[in-house]
């Protein structure tokens, strides 16, 4: 198994519990984790949609890990996804201030996964 495949599987495994925490039972998990009230139908709907988006990425990354023809697109998807989340969190740090410590950890992980993804893309482009 290639380094890229292992990386995609690690990212998929890491994103799965986060997706579940947002959408499986948002009223309980978001209140417990972040003190967010997600009791309204609209809030629950939004967080379950986010869960669906996360799972769509997870599925694509697993497909990329298993299929060489999808590996590079999956790495691009991972890189853009992670750095996009990190950019949004960085803007929030500046505009809104310090969030819950778990969200700061997510920011660090997203930056790390984004840059490793980009490194693997650059490395595979040099092979071609």
GROMACS .gro file of N, CA and C in nm:
model
  384
    1UNK      N    1   0.084  -0.118   0.000
    1UNK     CA    2   0.000   0.000   0.000
    1UNK      C    3   0.089   0.125   0.000
    2UNK      N    4   0.054   0.221  -0.083
    2UNK     CA    5   0.135   0.342  -0.097
    2UNK      C    6   0.118   0.435   0.023
    3UNK      N    7   0.215   0.525   0.039
    3UNK     CA    8   0.208   0.628   0.144
    3UNK      C    9   0.083   0.714   0.126
    4UNK      N   10   0.053   0.744   0.000
    4UNK     CA   11  -0.065   0.827  -0.029
    4UNK      C   12  -0.193   0.757   0.016
    5UNK      N   13  -0.201   0.626  -0.010
    5UNK     CA   14  -0.319   0.549   0.031
    5UNK      C   15  -0.334   0.546   0.182
    6UNK      N   16  -0.224   0.523   0.250
    6UNK     CA   17  -0.227   0.520   0.397
    6UNK      C   18  -0.270   0.656   0.451
    7UNK      N   19  -0.217   0.762   0.393
    7UNK     CA   20  -0.253   0.897   0.436
    7UNK      C   21  -0.402   0.924   0.415
    8UNK      N   22  -0.455   0.887   0.299
    8UNK     CA   23  -0.598   0.907   0.272
    8UNK      C   24  -0.684   0.828   0.370
    9UNK      N   25  -0.644   0.707   0.402
    9UNK     CA   26  -0.721   0.625   0.498
    9UNK      C   27  -0.713   0.686   0.638
   10UNK      N   28  -0.596   0.735   0.677
   10UNK     CA   29  -0.582   0.800   0.808
   10UNK      C   30  -0.674   0.922   0.818
   11UNK      N   31  -0.676   1.003   0.712
   11UNK     CA   32  -0.762   1.121   0.712
   11UNK      C   33  -0.909   1.082   0.718
   12UNK      N   34  -0.946   0.980   0.643
   12UNK     CA   35  -1.085   0.932   0.645
   12UNK      C   36  -1.123   0.882   0.784
   13UNK      N   37  -1.034   0.808   0.846
   13UNK     CA   38  -1.060   0.756   0.981
   13UNK      C   39  -1.071   0.870   1.082
   14UNK      N   40  -0.989   0.971   1.067
   14UNK     CA   41  -0.994   1.085   1.159
   14UNK      C   42  -1.117   1.171   1.141
   15UNK      N   43  -1.165   1.182   1.019
   15UNK     CA   44  -1.281   1.268   0.992
   15UNK      C   45  -1.413   1.200   1.031
   16UNK      N   46  -1.415   1.068   1.033
   16UNK     CA   47  -1.539   0.995   1.062
   16UNK      C   48  -1.598   1.029   1.199
   17UNK      N   49  -1.522   1.024   1.310
   17UNK     CA   50  -1.584   1.060   1.438
   17UNK      C   51  -1.627   1.206   1.445
   18UNK      N   52  -1.556   1.293   1.374
   18UNK     CA   53  -1.595   1.434   1.372
   18UNK      C   54  -1.728   1.448   1.300
   19UNK      N   55  -1.742   1.380   1.187
   19UNK     CA   56  -1.869   1.382   1.113
   19UNK      C   57  -1.983   1.331   1.201
   20UNK      N   58  -1.960   1.222   1.269
   20UNK     CA   59  -2.063   1.166   1.357
   20UNK      C   60  -2.097   1.261   1.471
   21UNK      N   61  -1.998   1.330   1.525
   21UNK     CA   62  -2.026   1.423   1.635
   21UNK      C   63  -2.111   1.540   1.588
   22UNK      N   64  -2.099   1.578   1.461
   22UNK     CA   65  -2.181   1.687   1.408
   22UNK      C   66  -2.323   1.644   1.374
   23UNK      N   67  -2.341   1.520   1.328
   23UNK     CA   68  -2.471   1.488   1.271
   23UNK      C   69  -2.546   1.370   1.327
   24UNK      N   70  -2.482   1.281   1.401
   24UNK     CA   71  -2.554   1.164   1.450
   24UNK      C   72  -2.662   1.203   1.549
   25UNK      N   73  -2.623   1.280   1.648
   25UNK     CA   74  -2.717   1.332   1.747
   25UNK      C   75  -2.669   1.470   1.790
   26UNK      N   76  -2.685   1.567   1.701
   26UNK     CA   77  -2.626   1.699   1.727
   26UNK      C   78  -2.674   1.765   1.856
   27UNK      N   79  -2.798   1.740   1.896
   27UNK     CA   80  -2.848   1.802   2.018
   27UNK      C   81  -2.763   1.763   2.138
   28UNK      N   82  -2.724   1.636   2.146
   28UNK     CA   83  -2.645   1.590   2.260
   28UNK      C   84  -2.496   1.617   2.241
   29UNK      N   85  -2.441   1.578   2.126
   29UNK     CA   86  -2.296   1.586   2.109
   29UNK      C   87  -2.244   1.729   2.104
   30UNK      N   88  -2.314   1.816   2.034
   30UNK     CA   89  -2.266   1.954   2.023
   30UNK      C   90  -2.281   2.031   2.153
   31UNK      N   91  -2.386   1.999   2.227
   31UNK     CA   92  -2.402   2.059   2.359
   31UNK      C   93  -2.290   2.013   2.452
   32UNK      N   94  -2.261   1.883   2.451
   32UNK     CA   95  -2.157   1.826   2.537
   32UNK      C   96  -2.018   1.877   2.498
   33UNK      N   97  -1.987   1.875   2.367
   33UNK     CA   98  -1.852   1.909   2.322
   33UNK      C   99  -1.823   2.059   2.323
   34UNK      N  100  -1.919   2.139   2.276
   34UNK     CA  101  -1.890   2.280   2.250
   34UNK      C  102  -1.987   2.378   2.314
   35UNK      N  103  -2.083   2.327   2.392
   35UNK     CA  104  -2.185   2.411   2.452
   35UNK      C  105  -2.267   2.485   2.346
   36UNK      N  106  -2.298   2.413   2.235
   36UNK     CA  107  -2.380   2.467   2.127
   36UNK      C  108  -2.520   2.411   2.139
   37UNK      N  109  -2.619   2.498   2.134
   37UNK     CA  110  -2.759   2.455   2.136
   37UNK      C  111  -2.802   2.423   1.993
   38UNK      N  112  -2.816   2.295   1.964
   38UNK     CA  113  -2.859   2.251   1.831
   38UNK      C  114  -2.995   2.183   1.841
   39UNK      N  115  -3.081   2.237   1.926
   39UNK     CA  116  -3.210   2.171   1.950
   39UNK      C  117  -3.316   2.206   1.845
   40UNK      N  118  -3.297   2.313   1.772
   40UNK     CA  119  -3.398   2.349   1.671
   40UNK      C  120  -3.385   2.259   1.548
   41UNK      N  121  -3.492   2.244   1.477
   41UNK     CA  122  -3.491   2.163   1.354
   41UNK      C  123  -3.392   2.220   1.254
   42UNK      N  124  -3.386   2.352   1.242
   42UNK     CA  125  -3.293   2.414   1.147
   42UNK      C  126  -3.148   2.384   1.183
   43UNK      N  127  -3.114   2.392   1.310
   43UNK     CA  128  -2.977   2.362   1.353
   43UNK      C  129  -2.943   2.217   1.326
   44UNK      N  130  -3.032   2.128   1.363
   44UNK     CA  131  -3.010   1.985   1.340
   44UNK      C  132  -2.992   1.957   1.191
   45UNK      N  133  -3.076   2.020   1.111
   45UNK     CA  134  -3.069   2.003   0.965
   45UNK      C  135  -2.932   2.046   0.912
   46UNK      N  136  -2.884   2.160   0.954
   46UNK     CA  137  -2.755   2.213   0.907
   46UNK      C  138  -2.641   2.120   0.949
   47UNK      N  139  -2.641   2.077   1.073
   47UNK     CA  140  -2.531   1.991   1.120
   47UNK      C  141  -2.535   1.853   1.055
   48UNK      N  142  -2.654   1.803   1.025
   48UNK     CA  143  -2.661   1.674   0.955
   48UNK      C  144  -2.615   1.689   0.810
   49UNK      N  145  -2.640   1.805   0.751
   49UNK     CA  146  -2.589   1.829   0.616
   49UNK      C  147  -2.436   1.834   0.617
   50UNK      N  148  -2.379   1.897   0.720
   50UNK     CA  149  -2.233   1.900   0.734
   50UNK      C  150  -2.179   1.757   0.750
   51UNK      N  151  -2.249   1.674   0.828
   51UNK     CA  152  -2.208   1.535   0.842
   51UNK      C  153  -2.208   1.466   0.705
   52UNK      N  154  -2.310   1.491   0.624
   52UNK     CA  155  -2.317   1.431   0.491
   52UNK      C  156  -2.200   1.476   0.404
   53UNK      N  157  -2.166   1.604   0.410
   53UNK     CA  158  -2.052   1.656   0.334
   53UNK      C  159  -1.923   1.587   0.379
   54UNK      N  160  -1.904   1.575   0.510
   54UNK     CA  161  -1.785   1.509   0.561
   54UNK      C  162  -1.779   1.364   0.515
   55UNK      N  163  -1.892   1.292   0.522
   55UNK     CA  164  -1.893   1.152   0.479
   55UNK      C  165  -1.869   1.139   0.328
   56UNK      N  166  -1.916   1.234   0.251
   56UNK     CA  167  -1.888   1.231   0.107
   56UNK      C  168  -1.737   1.239   0.083
   57UNK      N  169  -1.670   1.324   0.158
   57UNK     CA  170  -1.524   1.334   0.146
   57UNK      C  171  -1.457   1.205   0.190
   58UNK      N  172  -1.502   1.150   0.302
   58UNK     CA  173  -1.447   1.024   0.353
   58UNK      C  174  -1.456   0.915   0.247
   59UNK      N  175  -1.573   0.903   0.186
   59UNK     CA  176  -1.593   0.800   0.083
   59UNK      C  177  -1.499   0.822  -0.035
   60UNK      N  178  -1.486   0.948  -0.078
   60UNK     CA  179  -1.398   0.977  -0.191
   60UNK      C  180  -1.252   0.946  -0.156
   61UNK      N  181  -1.211   0.978  -0.034
   61UNK     CA  182  -1.073   0.951   0.005
   61UNK      C  183  -1.046   0.801   0.013
   62UNK      N  184  -1.143   0.724   0.059
   62UNK     CA  185  -1.127   0.579   0.062
   62UNK      C  186  -1.120   0.523  -0.081
   63UNK      N  187  -1.204   0.576  -0.168
   63UNK     CA  188  -1.197   0.535  -0.309
   63UNK      C  189  -1.060   0.569  -0.368
   64UNK      N  190  -1.008   0.686  -0.335
   64UNK     CA  191  -0.875   0.725  -0.382
   64UNK      C  192  -0.765   0.638  -0.326
   65UNK      N  193  -0.782   0.593  -0.203
   65UNK     CA  194  -0.683   0.503  -0.144
   65UNK      C  195  -0.681   0.368  -0.215
   66UNK      N  196  -0.796   0.327  -0.264
   66UNK     CA  197  -0.809   0.194  -0.327
   66UNK      C  198  -0.784   0.195  -0.477
   67UNK      N  199  -0.803   0.310  -0.542
   67UNK     CA  200  -0.791   0.319  -0.687
   67UNK      C  201  -0.682   0.418  -0.725
   68UNK      N  202  -0.583   0.369  -0.796
   68UNK     CA  203  -0.471   0.456  -0.835
   68UNK      C  204  -0.518   0.574  -0.921
   69UNK      N  205  -0.618   0.551  -1.006
   69UNK     CA  206  -0.664   0.659  -1.094
   69UNK      C  207  -0.736   0.771  -1.016
   70UNK      N  208  -0.785   0.741  -0.897
   70UNK     CA  209  -0.852   0.843  -0.815
   70UNK      C  210  -0.762   0.901  -0.706
   71UNK      N  211  -0.642   0.845  -0.690
   71UNK     CA  212  -0.556   0.885  -0.579
   71UNK      C  213  -0.519   1.033  -0.583
   72UNK      N  214  -0.472   1.081  -0.695
   72UNK     CA  215  -0.434   1.222  -0.704
   72UNK      C  216  -0.554   1.316  -0.687
   73UNK      N  217  -0.668   1.291  -0.754
   73UNK     CA  218  -0.785   1.375  -0.726
   73UNK      C  219  -0.828   1.370  -0.579
   74UNK      N  220  -0.818   1.254  -0.515
   74UNK     CA  221  -0.855   1.243  -0.374
   74UNK      C  222  -0.759   1.324  -0.286
   75UNK      N  223  -0.631   1.322  -0.320
   75UNK     CA  224  -0.534   1.404  -0.246
   75UNK      C  225  -0.563   1.552  -0.263
   76UNK      N  226  -0.598   1.593  -0.385
   76UNK     CA  227  -0.636   1.733  -0.408
   76UNK      C  228  -0.760   1.768  -0.326
   77UNK      N  229  -0.858   1.680  -0.327
   77UNK     CA  230  -0.980   1.703  -0.250
   77UNK      C  231  -0.949   1.719  -0.102
   78UNK      N  232  -0.865   1.630  -0.050
   78UNK     CA  233  -0.827   1.637   0.091
   78UNK      C  234  -0.756   1.767   0.122
   79UNK      N  235  -0.663   1.804   0.038
   79UNK     CA  236  -0.584   1.926   0.060
   79UNK      C  237  -0.672   2.050   0.059
   80UNK      N  238  -0.756   2.061  -0.040
   80UNK     CA  239  -0.845   2.178  -0.049
   80UNK      C  240  -0.943   2.180   0.068
   81UNK      N  241  -0.999   2.064   0.102
   81UNK     CA  242  -1.094   2.054   0.213
   81UNK      C  243  -1.029   2.097   0.344
   82UNK      N  244  -0.913   2.040   0.376
   82UNK     CA  245  -0.847   2.069   0.503
   82UNK      C  246  -0.800   2.214   0.511
   83UNK      N  247  -0.738   2.263   0.405
   83UNK     CA  248  -0.690   2.402   0.409
   83UNK      C  249  -0.805   2.502   0.404
   84UNK      N  250  -0.915   2.463   0.340
   84UNK     CA  251  -1.034   2.548   0.342
   84UNK      C  252  -1.092   2.559   0.482
   85UNK      N  253  -1.103   2.446   0.552
   85UNK     CA  254  -1.149   2.451   0.691
   85UNK      C  255  -1.054   2.534   0.776
   86UNK      N  256  -0.924   2.512   0.758
   86UNK     CA  257  -0.825   2.586   0.836
   86UNK      C  258  -0.833   2.736   0.809
   87UNK      N  259  -0.854   2.774   0.684
   87UNK     CA  260  -0.866   2.917   0.651
   87UNK      C  261  -0.987   2.978   0.720
   88UNK      N  262  -1.098   2.908   0.718
   88UNK     CA  263  -1.217   2.958   0.786
   88UNK      C  264  -1.196   2.972   0.936
   89UNK      N  265  -1.129   2.874   0.995
   89UNK     CA  266  -1.100   2.882   1.138
   89UNK      C  267  -1.002   2.995   1.169
   90UNK      N  268  -0.903   3.016   1.083
   90UNK     CA  269  -0.807   3.126   1.105
   90UNK      C  270  -0.879   3.261   1.099
   91UNK      N  271  -0.968   3.276   1.002
   91UNK     CA  272  -1.046   3.401   0.995
   91UNK      C  273  -1.128   3.418   1.123
   92UNK      N  274  -1.189   3.311   1.170
   92UNK     CA  275  -1.268   3.318   1.293
   92UNK      C  276  -1.183   3.355   1.414
   93UNK      N  277  -1.060   3.304   1.420
   93UNK     CA  278  -0.971   3.343   1.530
   93UNK      C  279  -0.949   3.493   1.533
   94UNK      N  280  -0.928   3.551   1.416
   94UNK     CA  281  -0.903   3.696   1.407
   94UNK      C  282  -1.030   3.775   1.436
   95UNK      N  283  -1.141   3.734   1.377
   95UNK     CA  284  -1.266   3.810   1.387
   95UNK      C  285  -1.339   3.784   1.519
   96UNK      N  286  -1.344   3.656   1.561
   96UNK     CA  287  -1.429   3.617   1.674
   96UNK      C  288  -1.356   3.591   1.804
   97UNK      N  289  -1.226   3.568   1.796
   97UNK     CA  290  -1.150   3.535   1.916
   97UNK      C  291  -1.129   3.386   1.931
   98UNK      N  292  -1.084   3.347   2.050
   98UNK     CA  293  -1.045   3.209   2.078
   98UNK      C  294  -1.167   3.120   2.097
   99UNK      N  295  -1.173   3.009   2.021
   99UNK     CA  296  -1.284   2.914   2.037
   99UNK      C  297  -1.251   2.807   2.143
  100UNK      N  298  -1.336   2.708   2.152
  100UNK     CA  299  -1.314   2.592   2.239
  100UNK      C  300  -1.179   2.529   2.202
  101UNK      N  301  -1.102   2.482   2.300
  101UNK     CA  302  -0.970   2.425   2.272
  101UNK      C  303  -0.971   2.310   2.171
  102UNK      N  304  -1.076   2.230   2.168
  102UNK     CA  305  -1.083   2.120   2.071
  102UNK      C  306  -1.083   2.174   1.928
  103UNK      N  307  -1.146   2.289   1.908
  103UNK     CA  308  -1.149   2.349   1.775
  103UNK      C  309  -1.012   2.402   1.734
  104UNK      N  310  -0.933   2.444   1.830
  104UNK     CA  311  -0.795   2.486   1.801
  104UNK      C  312  -0.712   2.364   1.759
  105UNK      N  313  -0.735   2.252   1.826
  105UNK     CA  314  -0.667   2.128   1.787
  105UNK      C  315  -0.706   2.090   1.645
  106UNK      N  316  -0.835   2.101   1.613
  106UNK     CA  317  -0.880   2.074   1.476
  106UNK      C  318  -0.807   2.163   1.376
  107UNK      N  319  -0.789   2.290   1.409
  107UNK     CA  320  -0.718   2.383   1.321
  107UNK      C  321  -0.576   2.334   1.294
  108UNK      N  322  -0.506   2.297   1.398
  108UNK     CA  323  -0.368   2.248   1.383
  108UNK      C  324  -0.365   2.123   1.297
  109UNK      N  325  -0.457   2.029   1.322
  109UNK     CA  326  -0.462   1.906   1.243
  109UNK      C  327  -0.496   1.935   1.097
  110UNK      N  328  -0.590   2.026   1.073
  110UNK     CA  329  -0.628   2.059   0.936
  110UNK      C  330  -0.512   2.121   0.859
  111UNK      N  331  -0.438   2.209   0.923
  111UNK     CA  332  -0.320   2.266   0.858
  111UNK      C  333  -0.219   2.156   0.829
  112UNK      N  334  -0.194   2.069   0.926
  112UNK     CA  335  -0.099   1.960   0.906
  112UNK      C  336  -0.140   1.867   0.795
  113UNK      N  337  -0.265   1.823   0.795
  113UNK     CA  338  -0.312   1.733   0.690
  113UNK      C  339  -0.311   1.802   0.554
  114UNK      N  340  -0.346   1.930   0.551
  114UNK     CA  341  -0.345   2.005   0.425
  114UNK      C  342  -0.206   2.013   0.365
  115UNK      N  343  -0.107   2.043   0.449
  115UNK     CA  344   0.029   2.055   0.397
  115UNK      C  345   0.090   1.920   0.361
  116UNK      N  346   0.059   1.816   0.438
  116UNK     CA  347   0.108   1.683   0.401
  116UNK      C  348   0.044   1.640   0.269
  117UNK      N  349  -0.085   1.668   0.254
  117UNK     CA  350  -0.152   1.636   0.127
  117UNK      C  351  -0.086   1.707   0.011
  118UNK      N  352  -0.056   1.835   0.029
  118UNK     CA  353   0.009   1.910  -0.079
  118UNK      C  354   0.149   1.854  -0.108
  119UNK      N  355   0.221   1.817  -0.003
  119UNK     CA  356   0.354   1.758  -0.021
  119UNK      C  357   0.344   1.629  -0.104
  120UNK      N  358   0.245   1.545  -0.073
  120UNK     CA  359   0.229   1.420  -0.148
  120UNK      C  360   0.188   1.446  -0.293
  121UNK      N  361   0.109   1.549  -0.315
  121UNK     CA  362   0.073   1.587  -0.453
  121UNK      C  363   0.197   1.631  -0.529
  122UNK      N  364   0.275   1.719  -0.467
  122UNK     CA  365   0.396   1.770  -0.533
  122UNK      C  366   0.494   1.657  -0.561
  123UNK      N  367   0.508   1.566  -0.466
  123UNK     CA  368   0.598   1.453  -0.481
  123UNK      C  369   0.552   1.360  -0.595
  124UNK      N  370   0.422   1.335  -0.603
  124UNK     CA  371   0.373   1.247  -0.710
  124UNK      C  372   0.378   1.315  -0.846
  125UNK      N  373   0.369   1.447  -0.849
  125UNK     CA  374   0.379   1.520  -0.976
  125UNK      C  375   0.521   1.514  -1.032
  126UNK      N  376   0.619   1.508  -0.945
  126UNK     CA  377   0.759   1.500  -0.989
  126UNK      C  378   0.790   1.363  -1.048
  127UNK      N  379   0.716   1.258  -1.002
  127UNK     CA  380   0.736   1.123  -1.055
  127UNK      C  381   0.686   1.111  -1.198
  128UNK      N  382   0.582   1.186  -1.231
  128UNK     CA  383   0.518   1.174  -1.364
  128UNK      C  384   0.599   1.231  -1.475
   0.00000   0.00000   0.00000
